[in-house]
mmCIF file of C-alpha atoms in Angstrom:
data_model
loop_
_atom_site.group_PDB
_atom_site.id
_atom_site.type_symbol
_atom_site.label_atom_id
_atom_site.label_comp_id
_atom_site.label_asym_id
_atom_site.label_seq_id
_atom_site.Cartn_x
_atom_site.Cartn_y
_atom_site.Cartn_z
ATOM 1 C CA MET I 1 -72.901 55.356 -59.091
ATOM 2 C CA LYS I 2 -69.859 53.692 -60.025
ATOM 3 C CA LYS I 3 -67.583 55.521 -62.504
ATOM 4 C CA PHE I 4 -64.877 53.904 -64.733
ATOM 5 C CA LYS I 5 -62.038 55.228 -66.575
ATOM 6 C CA LYS I 6 -61.563 52.163 -68.782
ATOM 7 C CA PHE I 7 -64.477 50.237 -70.027
ATOM 8 C CA TYR I 8 -63.997 47.264 -72.229
ATOM 9 C CA ILE I 9 -66.637 46.204 -74.803
ATOM 10 C CA GLU I 10 -65.607 42.957 -76.754
ATOM 11 C CA ILE I 11 -66.777 43.566 -80.036
ATOM 12 C CA THR I 12 -65.456 39.926 -81.355
ATOM 13 C CA SER I 13 -64.285 36.943 -79.568
ATOM 14 C CA ILE I 14 -62.450 35.799 -82.693
ATOM 15 C CA CYS I 15 -58.727 36.626 -83.617
ATOM 16 C CA ASN I 16 -56.891 36.192 -86.988
ATOM 17 C CA LEU I 17 -53.597 35.313 -85.081
ATOM 18 C CA VAL I 18 -52.546 32.544 -82.930
ATOM 19 C CA CYS I 19 -50.043 34.196 -80.579
ATOM 20 C CA SER I 20 -47.756 32.527 -78.053
ATOM 21 C CA PHE I 21 -48.438 34.963 -75.210
ATOM 22 C CA CYS I 22 -52.227 35.074 -75.754
ATOM 23 C CA PRO I 23 -54.253 31.859 -74.809
ATOM 24 C CA PRO I 24 -57.132 31.189 -77.300
ATOM 25 C CA THR I 25 -60.690 31.847 -75.859
ATOM 26 C CA GLN I 26 -62.622 28.663 -75.138
ATOM 27 C CA ARG I 27 -65.773 30.493 -75.455
ATOM 28 C CA GLN I 28 -68.371 30.615 -78.358
ATOM 29 C CA LYS I 29 -66.872 32.648 -81.295
ATOM 30 C CA GLY I 30 -68.868 35.489 -82.414
ATOM 31 C CA PHE I 31 -69.286 39.283 -83.172
ATOM 32 C CA ILE I 32 -71.502 41.621 -81.467
ATOM 33 C CA LYS I 33 -74.571 42.362 -83.112
ATOM 34 C CA ILE I 34 -75.453 46.260 -83.818
ATOM 35 C CA GLU I 35 -78.483 46.326 -81.711
ATOM 36 C CA ASP I 36 -76.785 44.736 -78.877
ATOM 37 C CA PHE I 37 -73.857 47.222 -78.968
ATOM 38 C CA THR I 38 -76.399 50.124 -79.204
ATOM 39 C CA LYS I 39 -78.127 48.560 -75.965
ATOM 40 C CA ILE I 40 -74.654 48.239 -74.158
ATOM 41 C CA LEU I 41 -73.656 52.050 -74.834
ATOM 42 C CA ASP I 42 -77.181 53.257 -73.735
ATOM 43 C CA GLU I 43 -76.749 51.256 -70.315
ATOM 44 C CA ILE I 44 -73.266 52.256 -69.491
ATOM 45 C CA ARG I 45 -73.504 55.905 -70.656
ATOM 46 C CA PRO I 46 -73.758 57.145 -67.047
ATOM 47 C CA HIS I 47 -70.810 55.206 -65.775
ATOM 48 C CA THR I 48 -67.980 56.024 -68.304
ATOM 49 C CA GLU I 49 -66.928 58.056 -71.094
ATOM 50 C CA TYR I 50 -63.968 55.841 -72.463
ATOM 51 C CA ILE I 51 -64.508 52.543 -74.238
ATOM 52 C CA TYR I 52 -62.079 49.864 -75.594
ATOM 53 C CA PHE I 53 -63.349 47.621 -78.295
ATOM 54 C CA HIS I 54 -61.844 44.598 -77.096
ATOM 55 C CA LEU I 55 -61.132 42.017 -74.451
ATOM 56 C CA LYS I 56 -60.191 39.161 -76.345
ATOM 57 C CA GLY I 57 -60.189 39.029 -80.097
ATOM 58 C CA GLU I 58 -59.171 41.273 -82.899
ATOM 59 C CA PRO I 59 -61.542 44.521 -83.172
ATOM 60 C CA LEU I 60 -60.559 45.106 -86.902
ATOM 61 C CA LEU I 61 -62.005 41.886 -87.819
ATOM 62 C CA HIS I 62 -65.413 43.249 -86.964
ATOM 63 C CA PRO I 63 -67.369 43.743 -90.361
ATOM 64 C CA LYS I 64 -69.015 46.653 -89.137
ATOM 65 C CA ILE I 65 -66.555 48.359 -86.919
ATOM 66 C CA ASP I 66 -67.159 51.788 -88.938
ATOM 67 C CA GLU I 67 -71.002 51.796 -87.702
ATOM 68 C CA LEU I 68 -69.809 50.986 -83.996
ATOM 69 C CA LEU I 69 -67.308 53.942 -84.144
ATOM 70 C CA ASP I 70 -70.463 56.088 -85.323
ATOM 71 C CA LEU I 71 -72.670 54.660 -82.765
ATOM 72 C CA SER I 72 -70.133 55.542 -79.921
ATOM 73 C CA HIS I 73 -69.764 59.039 -81.491
ATOM 74 C CA GLU I 74 -73.366 59.905 -81.496
ATOM 75 C CA ARG I 75 -73.494 58.973 -77.810
ATOM 76 C CA GLY I 76 -70.354 60.950 -76.683
ATOM 77 C CA PHE I 77 -67.975 58.254 -75.964
ATOM 78 C CA LYS I 78 -64.315 58.023 -76.981
ATOM 79 C CA VAL I 79 -62.832 54.630 -78.189
ATOM 80 C CA ASN I 80 -59.555 53.193 -77.927
ATOM 81 C CA ILE I 81 -58.676 50.191 -80.120
ATOM 82 C CA THR I 82 -55.997 47.678 -79.385
ATOM 83 C CA THR I 83 -54.903 45.723 -82.317
ATOM 84 C CA ASN I 84 -52.224 43.476 -83.939
ATOM 85 C CA GLY I 85 -52.307 45.788 -87.257
ATOM 86 C CA THR I 86 -52.305 43.190 -89.736
ATOM 87 C CA LEU I 87 -55.626 44.029 -90.939
ATOM 88 C CA LEU I 88 -54.795 47.773 -91.515
ATOM 89 C CA PRO I 89 -54.505 47.608 -95.271
ATOM 90 C CA LYS I 90 -58.242 46.134 -95.491
ATOM 91 C CA VAL I 91 -59.953 48.596 -93.064
ATOM 92 C CA LYS I 92 -58.144 51.512 -92.908
ATOM 93 C CA HIS I 93 -60.741 53.274 -94.916
ATOM 94 C CA LYS I 94 -63.434 52.544 -92.071
ATOM 95 C CA ILE I 95 -61.664 53.719 -89.299
ATOM 96 C CA LEU I 96 -59.401 56.519 -90.235
ATOM 97 C CA GLY I 97 -60.981 59.984 -89.545
ATOM 98 C CA LYS I 98 -63.866 58.657 -87.223
ATOM 99 C CA PRO I 99 -64.333 61.343 -84.548
ATOM 100 C CA ALA I 100 -64.909 58.992 -81.965
ATOM 101 C CA LEU I 101 -61.470 57.338 -82.247
ATOM 102 C CA ARG I 102 -59.261 58.603 -79.539
ATOM 103 C CA GLN I 103 -56.269 56.271 -79.498
ATOM 104 C CA MET I 104 -54.979 53.025 -81.267
ATOM 105 C CA ASN I 105 -52.511 50.726 -79.727
ATOM 106 C CA PHE I 106 -50.698 48.443 -81.962
ATOM 107 C CA SER I 107 -49.240 45.136 -80.442
ATOM 108 C CA LEU I 108 -46.082 44.859 -82.586
ATOM 109 C CA HIS I 109 -45.016 41.941 -80.450
ATOM 110 C CA SER I 110 -47.896 40.106 -82.258
ATOM 111 C CA PHE I 111 -45.490 39.551 -85.161
ATOM 112 C CA ASP I 112 -42.886 37.412 -83.342
ATOM 113 C CA GLY I 113 -45.738 35.857 -81.022
ATOM 114 C CA HIS I 114 -47.312 34.539 -84.204
ATOM 115 C CA GLU I 115 -45.573 31.572 -85.836
ATOM 116 C CA GLY I 116 -46.832 31.930 -89.287
ATOM 117 C CA SER I 117 -45.801 35.704 -89.573
ATOM 118 C CA VAL I 118 -44.044 36.798 -92.676
ATOM 119 C CA ASP I 119 -42.413 40.088 -93.980
ATOM 120 C CA LYS I 120 -41.822 41.973 -90.692
ATOM 121 C CA GLU I 121 -40.581 44.987 -92.550
ATOM 122 C CA GLY I 122 -43.862 45.225 -94.637
ATOM 123 C CA TYR I 123 -45.993 44.545 -91.457
ATOM 124 C CA VAL I 124 -44.027 47.291 -89.500
ATOM 125 C CA GLY I 125 -44.222 49.503 -92.371
ATOM 126 C CA SER I 126 -47.925 49.226 -92.690
ATOM 127 C CA VAL I 127 -48.397 50.210 -89.137
ATOM 128 C CA LEU I 128 -46.015 53.172 -89.133
ATOM 129 C CA SER I 129 -47.579 54.507 -92.462
ATOM 130 C CA PHE I 130 -50.788 54.583 -90.818
ATOM 131 C CA ALA I 131 -49.731 56.235 -87.525
ATOM 132 C CA LYS I 132 -48.021 58.851 -89.532
ATOM 133 C CA GLU I 133 -51.071 59.519 -91.438
ATOM 134 C CA ALA I 134 -53.605 59.394 -88.385
ATOM 135 C CA ALA I 135 -51.163 61.866 -86.466
ATOM 136 C CA GLU I 136 -50.966 64.293 -89.421
ATOM 137 C CA THR I 137 -54.733 64.451 -90.229
ATOM 138 C CA THR I 138 -56.543 63.777 -86.995
ATOM 139 C CA GLY I 139 -55.874 64.250 -83.356
ATOM 140 C CA MET I 140 -55.316 60.377 -82.583
ATOM 141 C CA LEU I 141 -52.754 59.093 -80.337
ATOM 142 C CA VAL I 142 -50.724 56.216 -81.423
ATOM 143 C CA SER I 143 -49.000 53.642 -79.135
ATOM 144 C CA LEU I 144 -46.403 51.209 -80.743
ATOM 145 C CA ARG I 145 -46.444 48.492 -78.404
ATOM 146 C CA LEU I 146 -43.676 45.983 -77.568
ATOM 147 C CA TRP I 147 -44.801 44.029 -74.465
ATOM 148 C CA ASN I 148 -42.631 41.091 -74.600
ATOM 149 C CA LEU I 149 -39.552 41.841 -72.327
ATOM 150 C CA THR I 150 -38.433 39.318 -69.742
ATOM 151 C CA GLU I 151 -38.566 40.398 -65.928
ATOM 152 C CA ASP I 152 -34.645 40.381 -66.155
ATOM 153 C CA ASN I 153 -34.257 42.319 -69.547
ATOM 154 C CA THR I 154 -30.357 43.307 -68.476
ATOM 155 C CA THR I 155 -28.669 41.402 -70.727
ATOM 156 C CA ASN I 156 -27.794 42.787 -74.235
ATOM 157 C CA VAL I 157 -29.523 39.972 -75.767
ATOM 158 C CA GLU I 158 -32.584 40.388 -74.088
ATOM 159 C CA ARG I 159 -32.650 44.173 -74.524
ATOM 160 C CA SER I 160 -32.109 43.837 -78.107
ATOM 161 C CA ARG I 161 -34.860 41.394 -78.868
ATOM 162 C CA ASN I 162 -36.999 44.063 -80.659
ATOM 163 C CA GLN I 163 -33.897 45.873 -82.189
ATOM 164 C CA GLU I 164 -34.985 44.998 -85.739
ATOM 165 C CA ILE I 165 -38.477 46.611 -85.346
ATOM 166 C CA LEU I 166 -36.963 49.585 -83.360
ATOM 167 C CA ASP I 167 -34.362 50.204 -85.915
ATOM 168 C CA GLN I 168 -36.943 50.407 -88.648
ATOM 169 C CA ILE I 169 -39.006 52.982 -86.265
ATOM 170 C CA GLU I 170 -35.916 55.154 -85.940
ATOM 171 C CA ARG I 171 -35.540 55.024 -89.888
ATOM 172 C CA GLU I 172 -38.786 55.773 -90.813
ATOM 173 C CA PHE I 173 -39.033 58.849 -88.292
ATOM 174 C CA ASN I 174 -35.629 59.979 -88.560
ATOM 175 C CA LEU I 175 -34.774 59.786 -85.027
ATOM 176 C CA ASP I 176 -31.487 61.324 -83.798
ATOM 177 C CA PHE I 177 -31.522 59.010 -80.673
ATOM 178 C CA LYS I 178 -31.864 55.241 -79.868
ATOM 179 C CA ILE I 179 -35.560 54.153 -78.523
ATOM 180 C CA LEU I 180 -33.820 51.970 -75.998
ATOM 181 C CA ASP I 181 -31.617 54.484 -74.450
ATOM 182 C CA GLN I 182 -34.771 56.352 -73.479
ATOM 183 C CA PHE I 183 -36.490 53.217 -72.240
ATOM 184 C CA LYS I 184 -38.246 53.387 -68.804
ATOM 185 C CA ARG I 185 -40.790 50.918 -67.814
ATOM 186 C CA GLY I 186 -44.279 52.370 -67.412
ATOM 187 C CA SER I 187 -43.762 55.379 -69.671
ATOM 188 C CA GLY I 188 -43.760 55.740 -73.355
ATOM 189 C CA VAL I 189 -40.753 57.254 -75.668
ATOM 190 C CA LYS I 190 -42.059 59.971 -77.751
ATOM 191 C CA ILE I 191 -41.045 59.636 -81.524
ATOM 192 C CA ALA I 192 -43.372 62.045 -82.886
ATOM 193 C CA ASP I 193 -46.325 64.408 -82.139
ATOM 194 C CA ARG I 194 -48.903 62.192 -80.776
ATOM 195 C CA ILE I 195 -46.850 58.853 -81.387
ATOM 196 C CA TYR I 196 -45.172 56.703 -78.882
ATOM 197 C CA VAL I 197 -43.454 53.662 -78.361
ATOM 198 C CA ASN I 198 -44.101 51.660 -75.271
ATOM 199 C CA HIS I 199 -42.072 48.723 -73.758
ATOM 200 C CA ASP I 200 -43.364 46.532 -70.957
ATOM 201 C CA HIS I 201 -42.701 42.835 -69.682
ATOM 202 C CA GLU I 202 -44.785 40.060 -70.944
ATOM 203 C CA PHE I 203 -47.738 39.316 -68.644
ATOM 204 C CA LYS I 204 -49.328 36.016 -68.054
ATOM 205 C CA TRP I 205 -53.133 35.861 -68.214
ATOM 206 C CA PRO I 206 -54.764 34.678 -64.958
ATOM 207 C CA ASP I 207 -55.656 30.986 -65.098
ATOM 208 C CA LEU I 208 -57.536 28.894 -62.359
ATOM 209 C CA LYS I 209 -54.851 26.283 -63.211
ATOM 210 C CA GLU I 210 -51.980 28.709 -61.981
ATOM 211 C CA LYS I 211 -50.894 28.732 -58.367
ATOM 212 C CA GLU I 212 -52.725 30.675 -55.677
ATOM 213 C CA ASP I 213 -51.267 33.476 -53.944
ATOM 214 C CA GLU I 214 -51.618 34.672 -50.262
ATOM 215 C CA GLY I 215 -54.880 36.427 -51.184
ATOM 216 C CA LYS I 216 -53.963 39.712 -49.947
ATOM 217 C CA GLY I 217 -53.565 42.749 -52.085
ATOM 218 C CA PHE I 218 -55.544 45.444 -54.001
ATOM 219 C CA CYS I 219 -56.582 45.567 -57.806
ATOM 220 C CA HIS I 220 -58.430 48.077 -59.917
ATOM 221 C CA GLY I 221 -61.250 45.929 -61.048
ATOM 222 C CA LEU I 222 -64.500 47.299 -60.703
ATOM 223 C CA ARG I 223 -62.976 50.465 -59.502
ATOM 224 C CA ASN I 224 -61.398 52.107 -62.703
ATOM 225 C CA GLN I 225 -62.408 49.437 -65.242
ATOM 226 C CA ALA I 226 -65.147 46.869 -66.094
ATOM 227 C CA GLY I 227 -65.898 44.831 -69.060
ATOM 228 C CA ILE I 228 -68.538 43.148 -71.254
ATOM 229 C CA LEU I 229 -67.943 39.965 -73.415
ATOM 230 C CA VAL I 230 -69.260 39.442 -76.656
ATOM 231 C CA ASP I 231 -72.089 37.389 -75.240
ATOM 232 C CA GLY I 232 -73.160 39.945 -72.800
ATOM 233 C CA THR I 233 -71.369 38.814 -69.800
ATOM 234 C CA VAL I 234 -70.073 41.274 -67.393
ATOM 235 C CA VAL I 235 -66.688 40.764 -66.064
ATOM 236 C CA PRO I 236 -64.538 43.103 -63.437
ATOM 237 C CA CYS I 237 -61.570 43.696 -65.734
ATOM 238 C CA CYS I 238 -59.734 43.357 -68.958
ATOM 239 C CA LEU I 239 -57.890 39.938 -67.995
ATOM 240 C CA ASP I 240 -61.013 37.909 -67.435
ATOM 241 C CA GLY I 241 -60.698 36.672 -70.775
ATOM 242 C CA GLU I 242 -62.959 33.480 -70.149
ATOM 243 C CA GLY I 243 -65.801 35.341 -68.013
ATOM 244 C CA VAL I 244 -64.964 33.176 -64.837
ATOM 245 C CA ILE I 245 -65.973 35.955 -62.559
ATOM 246 C CA ASN I 246 -69.374 36.244 -64.124
ATOM 247 C CA LEU I 247 -71.091 39.104 -62.531
ATOM 248 C CA GLY I 248 -74.365 38.729 -64.790
ATOM 249 C CA ASN I 249 -75.492 39.160 -68.334
ATOM 250 C CA ILE I 250 -76.558 42.551 -69.638
ATOM 251 C CA ASN I 251 -78.997 40.744 -72.080
ATOM 252 C CA GLU I 252 -80.905 39.513 -68.914
ATOM 253 C CA LYS I 253 -80.255 42.372 -66.372
ATOM 254 C CA PRO I 254 -79.660 46.145 -66.379
ATOM 255 C CA PHE I 255 -75.950 46.964 -66.060
ATOM 256 C CA SER I 256 -76.376 49.267 -63.314
ATOM 257 C CA GLU I 257 -77.938 46.281 -61.228
ATOM 258 C CA ILE I 258 -75.185 43.917 -62.089
ATOM 259 C CA ILE I 259 -72.207 46.068 -60.756
ATOM 260 C CA GLU I 260 -74.348 46.700 -57.566
ATOM 261 C CA GLY I 261 -74.843 42.804 -57.300
ATOM 262 C CA GLU I 262 -73.807 40.487 -54.309
ATOM 263 C CA ARG I 263 -70.672 38.953 -56.340
ATOM 264 C CA ALA I 264 -69.619 42.340 -57.504
ATOM 265 C CA ASN I 265 -70.026 44.075 -53.889
ATOM 266 C CA ARG I 266 -68.040 41.433 -52.511
ATOM 267 C CA LEU I 267 -65.222 41.718 -54.793
ATOM 268 C CA TYR I 268 -65.171 45.421 -54.458
ATOM 269 C CA ASP I 269 -65.323 45.318 -50.744
ATOM 270 C CA GLY I 270 -62.789 42.763 -50.328
ATOM 271 C CA PHE I 271 -60.144 44.839 -52.356
ATOM 272 C CA SER I 272 -61.215 47.801 -50.094
ATOM 273 C CA ARG I 273 -60.062 45.575 -47.091
ATOM 274 C CA ARG I 274 -56.942 44.191 -49.161
ATOM 275 C CA GLU I 275 -58.717 40.827 -49.445
ATOM 276 C CA VAL I 276 -58.982 38.820 -52.520
ATOM 277 C CA VAL I 277 -62.188 37.080 -52.469
ATOM 278 C CA GLU I 278 -62.234 35.595 -56.001
ATOM 279 C CA GLU I 279 -59.853 32.583 -57.055
ATOM 280 C CA LEU I 280 -59.345 33.876 -60.283
ATOM 281 C CA CYS I 281 -57.845 37.299 -58.638
ATOM 282 C CA ARG I 282 -55.548 35.166 -56.518
ATOM 283 C CA LYS I 283 -54.091 33.564 -59.598
ATOM 284 C CA CYS I 284 -53.514 36.700 -61.353
ATOM 285 C CA GLY I 285 -49.992 37.837 -61.535
ATOM 286 C CA TYR I 286 -50.838 41.204 -62.815
ATOM 287 C CA ARG I 287 -52.665 42.250 -59.800
ATOM 288 C CA GLN I 288 -49.598 41.591 -57.713
ATOM 289 C CA ARG I 289 -48.210 44.862 -59.335
ATOM 290 C CA PHE I 290 -50.883 46.512 -57.101
ATOM 291 C CA SER I 291 -50.252 44.645 -54.047
ATOM 292 C CA MET I 292 -47.603 46.479 -52.508
#
């Protein structure tokens, strides 16, 4: 039986921002229903312990996110939420203190990525206030993400593009060091107990319109992760935001059968041979990180 370290359940395909780094989904907009979510949890229970409330969309938009967290806890799941954080003032009371909630990742780069953003200091301050309260009152981990570095971020201009946010973090947490001085790609900078700042390069979402690579290499799709879109479509990884690699629909067939189906096995076995069988995977720049 396949086991996954990460399992993505898209609880909504809707987002309240339009960010330059995140192409809007062409799929039908919607929120997952409680009964559908419950069915998914029961079917994936033998396959994972950790679930993520997104693939595309903004999780904090879901009007019943508190119920989704309670259902997850009842079934023994640990939940990770990745959010732009703009809705925290409205929904903090629904999520803070929920025992299922293991980690929250805040995409702080969303502010500059969204053309209509206003009051950066207020936005960042709201996220940092939540992070402090969560760390003090719960066992939650918090990651403050700035995933907008360029591939060649060696110049002072490029390395300081996030300095305004970093300065505010350093002030709020009374840090006696500069976060950028401790930056190392792939690891977080600890700024308080259970609170980290994570830098990384901006990545492009895979797209069938992109140039195809040589078709050799490896990926962790269907090895340590899988996902289900809001309409029930099963996909092999968190970057198939349009459901291009449609392995089947959980509303029509059991999940355990879907991931042992012909298309799923062809993808899995291909990566075992270091062969990339899916067109979308051959046009995924992120996969190339594992191709060495």
